[in-house]
mmCIF file of C-alpha atoms in Angstrom:
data_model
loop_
_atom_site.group_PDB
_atom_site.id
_atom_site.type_symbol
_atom_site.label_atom_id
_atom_site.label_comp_id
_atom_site.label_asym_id
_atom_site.label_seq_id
_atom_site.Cartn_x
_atom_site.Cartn_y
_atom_site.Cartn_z
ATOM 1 C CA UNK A 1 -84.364 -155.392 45.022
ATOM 2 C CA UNK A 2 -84.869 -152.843 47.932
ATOM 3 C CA UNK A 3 -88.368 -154.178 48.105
ATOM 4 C CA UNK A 4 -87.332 -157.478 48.928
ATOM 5 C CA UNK A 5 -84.869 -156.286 51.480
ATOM 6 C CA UNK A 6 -88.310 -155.252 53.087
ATOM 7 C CA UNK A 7 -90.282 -158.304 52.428
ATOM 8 C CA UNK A 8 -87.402 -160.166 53.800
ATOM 9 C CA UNK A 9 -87.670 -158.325 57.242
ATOM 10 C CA UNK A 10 -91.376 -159.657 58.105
ATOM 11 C CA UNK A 11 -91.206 -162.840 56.256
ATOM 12 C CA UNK A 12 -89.147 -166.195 56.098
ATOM 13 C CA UNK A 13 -90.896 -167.657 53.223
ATOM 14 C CA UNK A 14 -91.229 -166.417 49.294
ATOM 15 C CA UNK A 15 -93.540 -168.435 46.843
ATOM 16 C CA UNK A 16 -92.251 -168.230 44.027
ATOM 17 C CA UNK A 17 -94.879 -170.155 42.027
ATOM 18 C CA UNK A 18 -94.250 -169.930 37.574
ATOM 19 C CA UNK A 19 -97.127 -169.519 35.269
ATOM 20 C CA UNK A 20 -96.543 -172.400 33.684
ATOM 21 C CA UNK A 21 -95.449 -175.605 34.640
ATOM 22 C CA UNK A 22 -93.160 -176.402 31.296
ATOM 23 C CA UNK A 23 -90.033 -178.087 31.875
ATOM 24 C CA UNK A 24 -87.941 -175.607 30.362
ATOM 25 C CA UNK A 25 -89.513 -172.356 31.881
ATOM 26 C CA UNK A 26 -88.134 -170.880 34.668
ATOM 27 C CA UNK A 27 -87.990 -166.905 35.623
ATOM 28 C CA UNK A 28 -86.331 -164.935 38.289
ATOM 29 C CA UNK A 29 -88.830 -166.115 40.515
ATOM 30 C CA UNK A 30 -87.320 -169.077 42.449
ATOM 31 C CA UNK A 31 -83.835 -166.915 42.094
ATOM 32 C CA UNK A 32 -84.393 -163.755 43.565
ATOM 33 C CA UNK A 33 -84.587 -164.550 47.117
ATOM 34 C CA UNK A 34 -81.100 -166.329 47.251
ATOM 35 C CA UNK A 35 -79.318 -163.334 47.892
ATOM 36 C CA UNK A 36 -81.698 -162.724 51.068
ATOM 37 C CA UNK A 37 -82.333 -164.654 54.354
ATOM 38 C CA UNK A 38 -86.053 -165.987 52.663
ATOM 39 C CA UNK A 39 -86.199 -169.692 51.489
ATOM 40 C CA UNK A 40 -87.999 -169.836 48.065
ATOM 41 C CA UNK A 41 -91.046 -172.273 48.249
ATOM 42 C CA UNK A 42 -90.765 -173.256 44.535
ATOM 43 C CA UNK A 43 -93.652 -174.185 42.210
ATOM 44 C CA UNK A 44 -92.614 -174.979 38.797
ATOM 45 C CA UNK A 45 -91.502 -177.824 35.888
ATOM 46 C CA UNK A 46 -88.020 -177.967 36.020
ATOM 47 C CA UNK A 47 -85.565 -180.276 37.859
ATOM 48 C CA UNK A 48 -84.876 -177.391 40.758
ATOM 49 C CA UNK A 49 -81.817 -179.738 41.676
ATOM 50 C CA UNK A 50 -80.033 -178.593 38.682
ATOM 51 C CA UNK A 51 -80.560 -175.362 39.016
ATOM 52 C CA UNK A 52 -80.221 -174.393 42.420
ATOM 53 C CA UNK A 53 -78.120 -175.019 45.680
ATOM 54 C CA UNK A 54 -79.221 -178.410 47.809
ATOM 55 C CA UNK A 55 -81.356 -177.445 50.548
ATOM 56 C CA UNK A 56 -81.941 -173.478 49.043
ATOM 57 C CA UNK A 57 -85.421 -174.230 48.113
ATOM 58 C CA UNK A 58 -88.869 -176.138 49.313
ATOM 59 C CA UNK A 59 -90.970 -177.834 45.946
ATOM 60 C CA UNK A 60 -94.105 -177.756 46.238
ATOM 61 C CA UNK A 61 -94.276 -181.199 44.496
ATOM 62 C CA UNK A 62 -92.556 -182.702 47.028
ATOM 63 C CA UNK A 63 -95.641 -182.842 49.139
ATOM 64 C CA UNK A 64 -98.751 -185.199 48.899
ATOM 65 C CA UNK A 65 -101.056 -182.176 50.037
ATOM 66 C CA UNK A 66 -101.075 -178.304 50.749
ATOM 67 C CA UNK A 67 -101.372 -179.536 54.388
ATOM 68 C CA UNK A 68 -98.496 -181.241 54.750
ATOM 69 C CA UNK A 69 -96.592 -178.242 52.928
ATOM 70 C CA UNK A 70 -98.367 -175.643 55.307
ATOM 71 C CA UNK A 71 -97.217 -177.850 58.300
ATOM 72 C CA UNK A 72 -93.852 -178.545 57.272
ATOM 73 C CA UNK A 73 -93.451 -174.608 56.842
ATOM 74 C CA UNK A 74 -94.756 -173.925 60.007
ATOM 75 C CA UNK A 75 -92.691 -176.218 61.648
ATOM 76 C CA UNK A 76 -89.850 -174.749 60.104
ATOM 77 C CA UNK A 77 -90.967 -171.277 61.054
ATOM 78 C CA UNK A 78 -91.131 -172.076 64.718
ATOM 79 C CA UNK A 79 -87.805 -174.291 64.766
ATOM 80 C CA UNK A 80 -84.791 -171.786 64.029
ATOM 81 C CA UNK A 81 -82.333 -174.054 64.012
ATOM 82 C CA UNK A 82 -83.808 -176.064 61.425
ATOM 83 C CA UNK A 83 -85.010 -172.869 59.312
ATOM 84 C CA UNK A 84 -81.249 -171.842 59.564
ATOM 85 C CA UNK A 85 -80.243 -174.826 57.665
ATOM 86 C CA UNK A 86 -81.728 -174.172 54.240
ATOM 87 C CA UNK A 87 -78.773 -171.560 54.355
ATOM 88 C CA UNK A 88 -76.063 -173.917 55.123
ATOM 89 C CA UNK A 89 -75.519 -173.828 51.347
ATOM 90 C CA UNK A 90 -74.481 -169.879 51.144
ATOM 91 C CA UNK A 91 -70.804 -171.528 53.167
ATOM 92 C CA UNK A 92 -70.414 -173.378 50.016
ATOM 93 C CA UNK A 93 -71.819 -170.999 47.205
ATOM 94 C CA UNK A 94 -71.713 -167.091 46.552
ATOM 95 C CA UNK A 95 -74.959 -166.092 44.503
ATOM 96 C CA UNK A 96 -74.203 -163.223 41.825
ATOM 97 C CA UNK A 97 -76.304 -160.622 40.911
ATOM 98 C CA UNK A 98 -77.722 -161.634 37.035
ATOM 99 C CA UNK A 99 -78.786 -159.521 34.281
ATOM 100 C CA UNK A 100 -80.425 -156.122 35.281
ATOM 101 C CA UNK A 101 -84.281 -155.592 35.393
ATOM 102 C CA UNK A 102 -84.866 -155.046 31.492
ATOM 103 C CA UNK A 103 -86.463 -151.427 32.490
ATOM 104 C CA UNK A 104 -82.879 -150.213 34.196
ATOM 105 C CA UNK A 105 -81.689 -151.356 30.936
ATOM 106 C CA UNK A 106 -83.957 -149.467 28.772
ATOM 107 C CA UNK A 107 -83.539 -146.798 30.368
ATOM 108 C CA UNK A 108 -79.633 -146.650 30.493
ATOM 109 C CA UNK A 109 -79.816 -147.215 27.088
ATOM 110 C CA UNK A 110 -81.612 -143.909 26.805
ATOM 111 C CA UNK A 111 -79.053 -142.232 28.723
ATOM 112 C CA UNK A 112 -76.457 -143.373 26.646
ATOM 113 C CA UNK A 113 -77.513 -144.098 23.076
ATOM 114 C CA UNK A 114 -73.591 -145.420 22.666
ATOM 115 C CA UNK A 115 -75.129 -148.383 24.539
ATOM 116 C CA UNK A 116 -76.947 -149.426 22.066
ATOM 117 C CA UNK A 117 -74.466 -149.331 19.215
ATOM 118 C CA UNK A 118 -72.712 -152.591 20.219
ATOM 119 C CA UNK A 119 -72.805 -153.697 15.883
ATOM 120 C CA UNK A 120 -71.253 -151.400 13.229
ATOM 121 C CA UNK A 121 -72.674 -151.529 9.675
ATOM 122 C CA UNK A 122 -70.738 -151.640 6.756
ATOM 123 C CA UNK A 123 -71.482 -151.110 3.150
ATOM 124 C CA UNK A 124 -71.086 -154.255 0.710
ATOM 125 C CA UNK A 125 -72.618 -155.039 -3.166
ATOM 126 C CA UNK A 126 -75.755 -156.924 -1.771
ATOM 127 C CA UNK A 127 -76.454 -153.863 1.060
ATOM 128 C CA UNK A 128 -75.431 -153.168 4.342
ATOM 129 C CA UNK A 129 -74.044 -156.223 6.832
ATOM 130 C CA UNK A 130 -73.265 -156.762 10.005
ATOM 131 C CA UNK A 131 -70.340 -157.543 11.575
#
């Protein structure tokens, strides 16, 4: 995250474009600049109304043509009022911190096997279960 602290310093804008354009796939992508002063210019399949605060984002499919995308961002990057509200929404919502990069997991789990012992095994007629 400290990276994006820095990115967030020189820039007002993260695109935060998926892979794939599925309607159920989403990643961090869109999500990890909500805890920052950067609005997330979102390219993906989803309904980003469902998912994240009104006025949080920019879709990219809500523009006819890169142009008018590139303009409306540069508008907004020389009018600070108007950049200032796509943050109206943090008065009204707190965003929380999700899961932890799956490598700060792996390795905590390393550091403490006891982590990863979250089933216990028992002995039955047919083998060993799970409960």
């Amino acid at each position: 995250m400290d990276r994006f602290r820095n990115i967030e310093k020189q820039y007002k804008f993260y695109l935060a474009f998926e892979n794939s354009l599925y309607v159920d796939y989403v990643t961090e992508k869109a999500y990890r600049t909500l805890a920052m002063y950067m609005v997330p210019v979102v390219l993906n399949g989803v309904d980003n109304d469902k998912l994240l605060p009104p006025y949080s984002y920019i879709d990219v499919r809500h523009f006819r043509s890169p142009r008018r995308l590139a303009d409306y961002l540069k508008r907004l990057d020389s009018n600070d009022e108007e950049y200032m509200e796509c943050f109206e929404w943090k008065k009204r919502y707190q965003p929380k911190r999700g899961q932890k990069h799956p490598f700060c997991r792996l390795c905590e789990i390393l550091n403490n096997f006891n982590l990863l012992l979250t089933r216990s095994a028992v002995s039955s007629s047919s083998g060993i279960e799970f409960d």
